[in-house]
PDB file of C-alpha atoms in Angstrom:
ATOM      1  CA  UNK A  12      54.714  28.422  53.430  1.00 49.00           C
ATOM      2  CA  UNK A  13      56.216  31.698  54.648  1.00 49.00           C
ATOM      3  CA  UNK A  14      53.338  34.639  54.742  1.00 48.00           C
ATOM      4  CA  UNK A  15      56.159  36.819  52.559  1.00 53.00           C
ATOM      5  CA  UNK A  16      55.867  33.814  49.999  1.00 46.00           C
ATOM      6  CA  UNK A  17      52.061  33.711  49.704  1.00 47.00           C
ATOM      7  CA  UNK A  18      51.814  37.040  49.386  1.00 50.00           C
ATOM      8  CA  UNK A  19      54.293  37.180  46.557  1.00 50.00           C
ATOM      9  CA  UNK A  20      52.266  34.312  44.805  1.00 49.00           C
ATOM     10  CA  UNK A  21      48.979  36.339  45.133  1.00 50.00           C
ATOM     11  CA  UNK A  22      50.343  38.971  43.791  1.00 50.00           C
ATOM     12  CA  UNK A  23      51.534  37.549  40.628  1.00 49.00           C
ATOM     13  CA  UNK A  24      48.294  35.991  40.243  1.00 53.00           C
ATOM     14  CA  UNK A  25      46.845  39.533  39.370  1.00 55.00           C
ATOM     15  CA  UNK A  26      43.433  40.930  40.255  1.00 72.00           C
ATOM     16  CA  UNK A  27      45.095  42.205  43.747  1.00 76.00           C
ATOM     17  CA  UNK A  28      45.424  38.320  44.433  1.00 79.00           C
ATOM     18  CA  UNK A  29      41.908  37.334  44.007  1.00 89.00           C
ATOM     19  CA  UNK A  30      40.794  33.917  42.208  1.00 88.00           C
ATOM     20  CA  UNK A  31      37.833  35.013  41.189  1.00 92.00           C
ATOM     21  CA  UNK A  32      36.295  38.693  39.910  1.00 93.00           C
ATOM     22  CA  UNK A  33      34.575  40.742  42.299  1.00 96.00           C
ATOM     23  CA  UNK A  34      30.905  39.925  43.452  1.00 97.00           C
ATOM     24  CA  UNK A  35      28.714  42.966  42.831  1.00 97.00           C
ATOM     25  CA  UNK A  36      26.039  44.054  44.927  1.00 98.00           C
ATOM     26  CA  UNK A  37      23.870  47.592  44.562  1.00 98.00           C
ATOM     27  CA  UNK A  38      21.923  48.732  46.973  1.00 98.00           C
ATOM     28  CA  UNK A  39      20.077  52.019  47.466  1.00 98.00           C
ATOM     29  CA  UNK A  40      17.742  53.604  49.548  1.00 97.00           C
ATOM     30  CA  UNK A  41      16.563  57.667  50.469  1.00 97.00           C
ATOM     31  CA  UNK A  42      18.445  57.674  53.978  1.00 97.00           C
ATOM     32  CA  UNK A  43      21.559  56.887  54.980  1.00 97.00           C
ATOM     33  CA  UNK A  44      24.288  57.421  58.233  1.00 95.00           C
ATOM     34  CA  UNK A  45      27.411  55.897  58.143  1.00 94.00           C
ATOM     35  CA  UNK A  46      28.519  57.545  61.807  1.00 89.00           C
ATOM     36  CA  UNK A  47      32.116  58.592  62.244  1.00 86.00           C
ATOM     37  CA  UNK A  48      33.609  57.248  65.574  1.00 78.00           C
ATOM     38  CA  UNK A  49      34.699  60.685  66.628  1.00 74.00           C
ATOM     39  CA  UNK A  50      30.865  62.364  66.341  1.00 73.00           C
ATOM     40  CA  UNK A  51      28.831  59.629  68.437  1.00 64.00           C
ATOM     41  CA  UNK A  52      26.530  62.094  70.243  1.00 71.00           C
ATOM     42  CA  UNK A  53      25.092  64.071  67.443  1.00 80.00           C
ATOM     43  CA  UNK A  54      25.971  61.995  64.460  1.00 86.00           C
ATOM     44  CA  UNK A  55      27.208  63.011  61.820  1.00 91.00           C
ATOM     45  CA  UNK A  56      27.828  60.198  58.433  1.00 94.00           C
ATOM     46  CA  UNK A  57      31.047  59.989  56.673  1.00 93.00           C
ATOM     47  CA  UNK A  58      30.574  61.184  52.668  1.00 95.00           C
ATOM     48  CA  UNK A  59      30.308  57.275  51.960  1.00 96.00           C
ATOM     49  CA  UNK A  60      29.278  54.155  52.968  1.00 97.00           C
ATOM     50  CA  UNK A  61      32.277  52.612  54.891  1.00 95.00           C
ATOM     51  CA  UNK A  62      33.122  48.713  54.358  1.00 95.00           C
ATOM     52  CA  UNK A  63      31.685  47.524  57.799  1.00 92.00           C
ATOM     53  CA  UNK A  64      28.421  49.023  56.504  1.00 95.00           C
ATOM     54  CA  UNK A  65      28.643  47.076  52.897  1.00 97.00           C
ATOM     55  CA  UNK A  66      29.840  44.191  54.820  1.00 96.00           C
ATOM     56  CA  UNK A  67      26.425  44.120  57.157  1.00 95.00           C
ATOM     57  CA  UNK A  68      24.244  44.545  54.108  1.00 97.00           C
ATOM     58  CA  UNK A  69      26.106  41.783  51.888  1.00 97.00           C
ATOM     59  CA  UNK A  70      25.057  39.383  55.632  1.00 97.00           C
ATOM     60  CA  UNK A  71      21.903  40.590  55.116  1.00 97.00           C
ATOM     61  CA  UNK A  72      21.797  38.813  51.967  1.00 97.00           C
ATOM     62  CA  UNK A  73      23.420  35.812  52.660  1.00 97.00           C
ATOM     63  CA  UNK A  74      25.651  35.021  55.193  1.00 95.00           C
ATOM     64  CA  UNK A  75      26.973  30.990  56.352  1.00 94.00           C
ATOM     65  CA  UNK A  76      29.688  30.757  59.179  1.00 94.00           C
ATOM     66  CA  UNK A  77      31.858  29.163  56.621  1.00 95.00           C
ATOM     67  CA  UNK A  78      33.290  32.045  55.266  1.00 95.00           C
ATOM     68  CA  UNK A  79      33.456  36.328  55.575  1.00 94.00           C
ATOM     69  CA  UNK A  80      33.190  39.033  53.185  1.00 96.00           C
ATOM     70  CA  UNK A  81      35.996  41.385  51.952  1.00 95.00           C
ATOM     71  CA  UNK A  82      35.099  44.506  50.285  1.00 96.00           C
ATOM     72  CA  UNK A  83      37.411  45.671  47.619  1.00 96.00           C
ATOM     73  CA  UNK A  84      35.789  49.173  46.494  1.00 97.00           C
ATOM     74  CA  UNK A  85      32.815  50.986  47.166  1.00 98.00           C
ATOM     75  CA  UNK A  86      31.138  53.142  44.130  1.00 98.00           C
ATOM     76  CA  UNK A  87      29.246  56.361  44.562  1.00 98.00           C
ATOM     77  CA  UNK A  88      26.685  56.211  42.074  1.00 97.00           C
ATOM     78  CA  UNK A  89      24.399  59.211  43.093  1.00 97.00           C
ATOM     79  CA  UNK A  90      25.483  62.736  43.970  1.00 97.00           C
ATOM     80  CA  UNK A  91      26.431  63.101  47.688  1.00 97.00           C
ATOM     81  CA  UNK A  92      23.718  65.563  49.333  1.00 97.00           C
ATOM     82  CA  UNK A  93      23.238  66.221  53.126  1.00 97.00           C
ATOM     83  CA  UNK A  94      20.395  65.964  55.478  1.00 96.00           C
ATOM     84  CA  UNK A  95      20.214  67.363  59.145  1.00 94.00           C
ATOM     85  CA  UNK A  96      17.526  65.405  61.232  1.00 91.00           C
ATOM     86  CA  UNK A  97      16.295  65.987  64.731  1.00 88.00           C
ATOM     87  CA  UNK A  98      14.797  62.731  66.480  1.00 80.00           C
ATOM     88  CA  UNK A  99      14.040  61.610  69.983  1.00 77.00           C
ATOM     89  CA  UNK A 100      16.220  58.723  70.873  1.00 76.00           C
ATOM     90  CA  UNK A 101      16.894  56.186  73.728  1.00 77.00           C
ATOM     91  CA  UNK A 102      20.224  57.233  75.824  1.00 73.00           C
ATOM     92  CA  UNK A 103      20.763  53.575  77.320  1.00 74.00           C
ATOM     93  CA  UNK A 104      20.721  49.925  76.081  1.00 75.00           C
ATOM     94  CA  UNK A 105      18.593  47.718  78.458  1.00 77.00           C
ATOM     95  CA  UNK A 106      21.355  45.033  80.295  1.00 82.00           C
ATOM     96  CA  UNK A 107      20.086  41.318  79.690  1.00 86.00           C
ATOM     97  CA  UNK A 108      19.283  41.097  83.693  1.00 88.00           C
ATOM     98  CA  UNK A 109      16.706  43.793  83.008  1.00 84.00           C
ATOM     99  CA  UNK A 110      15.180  41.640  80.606  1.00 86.00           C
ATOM    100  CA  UNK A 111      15.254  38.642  82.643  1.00 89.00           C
ATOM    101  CA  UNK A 112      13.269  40.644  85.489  1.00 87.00           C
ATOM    102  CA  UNK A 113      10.940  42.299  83.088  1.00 85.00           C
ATOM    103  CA  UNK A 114       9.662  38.090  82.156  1.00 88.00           C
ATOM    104  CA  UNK A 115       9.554  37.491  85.680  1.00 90.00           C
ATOM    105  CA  UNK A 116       7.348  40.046  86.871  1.00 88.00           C
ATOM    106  CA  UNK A 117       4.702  41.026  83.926  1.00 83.00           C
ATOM    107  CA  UNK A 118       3.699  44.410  86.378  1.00 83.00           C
ATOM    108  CA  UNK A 119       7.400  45.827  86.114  1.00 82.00           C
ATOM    109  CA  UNK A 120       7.857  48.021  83.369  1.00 76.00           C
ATOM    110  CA  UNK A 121      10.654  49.900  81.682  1.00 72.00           C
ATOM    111  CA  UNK A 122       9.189  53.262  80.146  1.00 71.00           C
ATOM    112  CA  UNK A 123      11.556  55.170  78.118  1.00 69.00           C
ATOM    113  CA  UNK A 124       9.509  57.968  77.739  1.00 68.00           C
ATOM    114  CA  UNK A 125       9.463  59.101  81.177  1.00 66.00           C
ATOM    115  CA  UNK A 126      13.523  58.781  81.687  1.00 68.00           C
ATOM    116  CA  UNK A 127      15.538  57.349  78.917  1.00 72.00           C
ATOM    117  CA  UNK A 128      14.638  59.413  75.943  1.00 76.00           C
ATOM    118  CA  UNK A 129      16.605  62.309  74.433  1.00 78.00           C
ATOM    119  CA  UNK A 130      16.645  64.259  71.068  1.00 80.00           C
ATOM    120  CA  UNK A 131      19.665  64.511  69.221  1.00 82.00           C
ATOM    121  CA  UNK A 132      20.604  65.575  65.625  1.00 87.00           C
ATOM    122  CA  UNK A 133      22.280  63.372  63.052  1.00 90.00           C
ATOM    123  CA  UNK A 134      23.400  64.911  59.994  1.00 94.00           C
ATOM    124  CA  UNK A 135      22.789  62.054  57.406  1.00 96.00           C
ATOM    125  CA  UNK A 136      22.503  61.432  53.648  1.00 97.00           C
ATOM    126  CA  UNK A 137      20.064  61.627  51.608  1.00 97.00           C
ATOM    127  CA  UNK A 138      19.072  59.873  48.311  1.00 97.00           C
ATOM    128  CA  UNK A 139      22.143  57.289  47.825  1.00 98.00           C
ATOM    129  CA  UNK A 140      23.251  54.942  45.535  1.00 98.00           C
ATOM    130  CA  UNK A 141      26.196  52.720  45.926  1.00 98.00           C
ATOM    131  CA  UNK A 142      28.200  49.574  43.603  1.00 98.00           C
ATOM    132  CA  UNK A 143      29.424  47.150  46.186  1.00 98.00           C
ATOM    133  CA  UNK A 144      32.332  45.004  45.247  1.00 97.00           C
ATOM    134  CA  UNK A 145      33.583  42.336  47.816  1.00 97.00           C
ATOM    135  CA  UNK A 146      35.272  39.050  47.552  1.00 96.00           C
ATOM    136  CA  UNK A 147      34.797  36.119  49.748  1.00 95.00           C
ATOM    137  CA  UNK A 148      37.127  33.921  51.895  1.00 94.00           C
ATOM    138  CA  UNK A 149      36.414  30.619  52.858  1.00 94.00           C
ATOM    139  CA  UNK A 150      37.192  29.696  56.184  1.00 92.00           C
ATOM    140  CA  UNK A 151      39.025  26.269  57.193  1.00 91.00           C
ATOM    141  CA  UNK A 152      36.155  24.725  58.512  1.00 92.00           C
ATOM    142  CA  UNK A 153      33.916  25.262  55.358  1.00 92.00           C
ATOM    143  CA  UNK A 154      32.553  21.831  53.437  1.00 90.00           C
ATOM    144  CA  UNK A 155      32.032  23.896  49.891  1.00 93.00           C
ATOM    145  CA  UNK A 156      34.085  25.127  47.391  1.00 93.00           C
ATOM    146  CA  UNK A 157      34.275  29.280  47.264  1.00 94.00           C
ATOM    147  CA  UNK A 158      32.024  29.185  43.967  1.00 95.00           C
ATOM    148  CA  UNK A 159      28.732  27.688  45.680  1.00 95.00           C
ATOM    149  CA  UNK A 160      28.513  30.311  48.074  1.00 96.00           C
ATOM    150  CA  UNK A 161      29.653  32.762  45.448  1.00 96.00           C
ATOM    151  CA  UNK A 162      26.442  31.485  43.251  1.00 96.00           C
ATOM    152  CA  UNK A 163      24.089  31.481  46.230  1.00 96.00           C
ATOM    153  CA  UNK A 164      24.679  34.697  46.725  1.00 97.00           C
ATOM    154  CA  UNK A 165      23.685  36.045  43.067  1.00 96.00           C
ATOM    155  CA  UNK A 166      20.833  34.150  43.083  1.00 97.00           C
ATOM    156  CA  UNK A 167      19.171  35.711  45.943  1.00 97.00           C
ATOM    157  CA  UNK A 168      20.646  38.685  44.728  1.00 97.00           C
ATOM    158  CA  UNK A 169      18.326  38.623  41.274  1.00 96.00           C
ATOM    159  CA  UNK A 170      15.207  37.152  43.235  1.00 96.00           C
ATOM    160  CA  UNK A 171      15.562  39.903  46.096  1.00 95.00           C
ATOM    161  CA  UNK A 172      15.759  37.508  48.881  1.00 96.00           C
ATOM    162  CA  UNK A 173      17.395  38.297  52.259  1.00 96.00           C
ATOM    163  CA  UNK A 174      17.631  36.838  55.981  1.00 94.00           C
ATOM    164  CA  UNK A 175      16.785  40.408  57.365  1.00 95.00           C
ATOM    165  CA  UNK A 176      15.728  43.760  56.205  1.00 95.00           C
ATOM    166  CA  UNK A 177      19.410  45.622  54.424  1.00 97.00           C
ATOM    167  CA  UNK A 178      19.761  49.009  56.181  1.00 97.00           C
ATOM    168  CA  UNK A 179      22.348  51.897  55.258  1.00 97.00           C
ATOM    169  CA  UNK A 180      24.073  52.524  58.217  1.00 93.00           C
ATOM    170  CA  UNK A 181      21.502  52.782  61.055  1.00 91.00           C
ATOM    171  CA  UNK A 182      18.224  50.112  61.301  1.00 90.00           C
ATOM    172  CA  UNK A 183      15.952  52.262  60.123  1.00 91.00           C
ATOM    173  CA  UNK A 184      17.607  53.974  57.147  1.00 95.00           C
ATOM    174  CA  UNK A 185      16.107  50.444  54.761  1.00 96.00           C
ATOM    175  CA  UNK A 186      18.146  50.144  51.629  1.00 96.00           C
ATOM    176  CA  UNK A 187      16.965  48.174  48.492  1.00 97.00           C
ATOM    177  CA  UNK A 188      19.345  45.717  46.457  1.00 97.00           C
ATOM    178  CA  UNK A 189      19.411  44.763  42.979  1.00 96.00           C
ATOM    179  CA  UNK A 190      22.315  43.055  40.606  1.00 97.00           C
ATOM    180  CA  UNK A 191      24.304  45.901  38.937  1.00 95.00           C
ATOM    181  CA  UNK A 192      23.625  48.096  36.045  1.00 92.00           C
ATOM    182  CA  UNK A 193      25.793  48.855  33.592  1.00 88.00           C
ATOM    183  CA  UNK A 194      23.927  52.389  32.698  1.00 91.00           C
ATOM    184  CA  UNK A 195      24.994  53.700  36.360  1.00 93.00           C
ATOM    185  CA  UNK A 196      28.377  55.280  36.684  1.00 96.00           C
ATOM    186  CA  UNK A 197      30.859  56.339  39.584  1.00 97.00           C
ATOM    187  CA  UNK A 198      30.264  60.391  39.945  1.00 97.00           C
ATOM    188  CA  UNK A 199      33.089  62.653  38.882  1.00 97.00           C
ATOM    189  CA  UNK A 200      34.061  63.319  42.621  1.00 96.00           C
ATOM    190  CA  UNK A 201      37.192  62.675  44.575  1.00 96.00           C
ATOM    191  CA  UNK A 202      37.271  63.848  48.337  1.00 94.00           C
ATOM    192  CA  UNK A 203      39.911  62.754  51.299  1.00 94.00           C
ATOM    193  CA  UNK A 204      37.460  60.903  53.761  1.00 92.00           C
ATOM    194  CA  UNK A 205      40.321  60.486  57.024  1.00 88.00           C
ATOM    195  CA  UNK A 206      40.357  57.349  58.617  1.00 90.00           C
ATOM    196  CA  UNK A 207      37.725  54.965  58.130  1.00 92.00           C
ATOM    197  CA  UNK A 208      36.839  51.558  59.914  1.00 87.00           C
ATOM    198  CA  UNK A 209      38.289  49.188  58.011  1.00 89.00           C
ATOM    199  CA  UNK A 210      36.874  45.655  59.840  1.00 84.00           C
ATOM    200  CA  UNK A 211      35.981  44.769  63.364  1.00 80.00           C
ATOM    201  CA  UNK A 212      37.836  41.426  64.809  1.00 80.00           C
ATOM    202  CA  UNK A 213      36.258  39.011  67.438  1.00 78.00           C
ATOM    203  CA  UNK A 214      39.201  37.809  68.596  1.00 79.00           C
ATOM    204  CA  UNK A 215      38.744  33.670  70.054  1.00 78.00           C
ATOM    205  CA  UNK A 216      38.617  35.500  73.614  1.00 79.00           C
ATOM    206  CA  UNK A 217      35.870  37.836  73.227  1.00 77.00           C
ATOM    207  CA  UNK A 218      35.159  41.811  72.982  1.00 77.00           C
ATOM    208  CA  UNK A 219      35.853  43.481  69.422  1.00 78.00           C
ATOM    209  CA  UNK A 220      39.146  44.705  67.866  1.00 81.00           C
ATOM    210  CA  UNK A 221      38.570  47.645  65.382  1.00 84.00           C
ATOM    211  CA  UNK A 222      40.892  48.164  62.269  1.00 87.00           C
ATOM    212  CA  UNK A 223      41.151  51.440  60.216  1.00 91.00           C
ATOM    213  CA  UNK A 224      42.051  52.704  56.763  1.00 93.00           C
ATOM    214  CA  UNK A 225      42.508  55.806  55.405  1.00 93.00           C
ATOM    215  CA  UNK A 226      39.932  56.380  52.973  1.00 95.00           C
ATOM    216  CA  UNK A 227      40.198  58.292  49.618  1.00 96.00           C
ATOM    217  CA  UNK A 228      36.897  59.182  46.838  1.00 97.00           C
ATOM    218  CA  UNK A 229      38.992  58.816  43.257  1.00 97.00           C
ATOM    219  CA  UNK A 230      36.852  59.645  40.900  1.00 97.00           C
ATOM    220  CA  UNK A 231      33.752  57.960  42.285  1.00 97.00           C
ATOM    221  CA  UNK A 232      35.276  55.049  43.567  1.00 98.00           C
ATOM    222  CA  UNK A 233      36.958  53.958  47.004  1.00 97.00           C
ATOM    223  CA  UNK A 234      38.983  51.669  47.069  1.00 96.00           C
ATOM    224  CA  UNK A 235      39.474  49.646  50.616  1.00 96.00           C
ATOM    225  CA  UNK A 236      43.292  47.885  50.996  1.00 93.00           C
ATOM    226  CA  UNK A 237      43.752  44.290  51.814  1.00 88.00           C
ATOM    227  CA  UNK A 238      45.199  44.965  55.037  1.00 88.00           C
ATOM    228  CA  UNK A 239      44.236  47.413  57.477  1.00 90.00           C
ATOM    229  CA  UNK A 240      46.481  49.935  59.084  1.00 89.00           C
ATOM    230  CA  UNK A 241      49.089  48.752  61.743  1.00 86.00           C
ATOM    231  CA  UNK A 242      48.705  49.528  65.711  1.00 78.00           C
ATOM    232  CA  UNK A 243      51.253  51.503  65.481  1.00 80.00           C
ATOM    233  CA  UNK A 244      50.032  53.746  62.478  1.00 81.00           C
ATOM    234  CA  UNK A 245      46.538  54.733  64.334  1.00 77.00           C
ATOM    235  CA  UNK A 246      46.196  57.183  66.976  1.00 69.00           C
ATOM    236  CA  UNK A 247      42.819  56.231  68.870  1.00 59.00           C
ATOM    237  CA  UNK A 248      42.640  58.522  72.073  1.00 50.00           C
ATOM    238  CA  UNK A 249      39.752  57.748  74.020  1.00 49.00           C
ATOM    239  CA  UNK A 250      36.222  60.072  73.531  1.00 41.00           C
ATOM    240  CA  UNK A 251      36.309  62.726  72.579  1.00 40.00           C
ATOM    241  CA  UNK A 252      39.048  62.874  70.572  1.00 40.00           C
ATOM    242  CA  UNK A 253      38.864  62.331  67.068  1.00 41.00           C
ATOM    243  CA  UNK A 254      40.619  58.946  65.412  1.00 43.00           C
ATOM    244  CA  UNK A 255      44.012  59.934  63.359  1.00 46.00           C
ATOM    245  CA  UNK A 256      46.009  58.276  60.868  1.00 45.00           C
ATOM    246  CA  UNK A 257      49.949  59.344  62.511  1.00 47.00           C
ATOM    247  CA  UNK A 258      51.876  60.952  59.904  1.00 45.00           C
ATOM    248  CA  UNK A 259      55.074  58.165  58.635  1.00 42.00           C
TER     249      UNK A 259
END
């Protein structure tokens, strides 16, 4: 079957192509930084959590190598407000060889106060509250039907179980998860948020491929495509530039 022709069946299928209705997730916390790729030194979050950021806390969850989440919208459900923190940081990431010699000889030692520590500001946000909704998509190699890992999922969503510790953007920004409540609504806010990481690839090679969208607040609610921008409709100069969605 032609990719044109599944499409067109999806389509017609309604709900953007989708068998089942979204799964919904909420998650909160009082921090949150959800870096933009052009401000890596001194961070500084986008408005709203992006979908690589839902994505990572839905793993958190639950998460099986038989299938990947999709995130359909994000919903804002608190006001957006700004924090600027200043915090002492490490500038490098220890190599796996420095690991290996740090086992072998218990007397070396790898201080990163006296040479690999810097303080940098990160302009974050503060007091958040978002509505995740995400599909999932079986992959090939899966032994269970879409609905089993659709109902594991709720069910450690109502017991508020998880493999690791969610986190809103950066490790230690924690983020608490509940199912959703109907008395919480989108805010009455609409912003243009630029270009936005859509997904990250791992192609069968190795290294990462990134994929962007360009992200709009309606009302409350952002919605993320199916499909990711083209090659060809991203501009992504290398640092320091900022990333651009090229005008059609």
């Amino acid at each position: 079957m032609s990719t044109t022709v599944r499409e067109s069946r999806l389509q017609r299928r309604g709900n953007n192509g989708w068998a089942f209705p979204d799964l919904v997730v909420e998650v909160a916390g009082p921090l949150a930084c959800f870096t933009r790729p052009e401000l890596k030194v001194e961070r500084v979050s986008y408005p709203v959590m992006t979908p690589s950021a839902a994505v990572g806390v839905l793993e958190s969850i639950f998460w099986k190598p038989e299938f990947r989440y999709v995130i359909t919208a994000i919903e804002v459900l608190k006001d957006i407000q700004w924090v600027s923190i200043r915090r002492n940081e490490v500038k490098s990431v220890i190599t796996p060889a420095e690991v290996a010699a740090l086992r072998r000889d218990p007397r070396r030692r790898y201080d990163v106060e006296a040479d690999d520590r810097d303080q940098r500001s990160t302009v974050a946000l503060r007091d958040v509250a978002y509505r995740i909704r995400a599909q999932i998509v079986v992959k090939p190699h899966a032994n269970a039907p879409e609905v089993k890992y659709r109902d594991q999922l709720r069910r450690r969503v109502e017991r508020g179980a998880c493999f690791s510790q969610p986190f809103l953007g950066c490790r230690e920004f924690s983020a608490d998860f509940r199912p959703p409540s109907p008395e919480l609504t989108p805010i009455p806010h609409s912003e243009e948020l630029g270009v936005m990481l859509h997904s990250i690839e791992r192609p069968a090679g190795g290294g990462e491929r990134y994929r962007w969208f360009r992200a709009r607040l309606e009302n409350g609610v952002m919605t993320v495509p199916r499909h990711p921008l083209g090659d060809d409709e991203v501009a992504m100069p290398g640092a320091p530039w900022r990333a651009d969605a090229r005008k059609r």
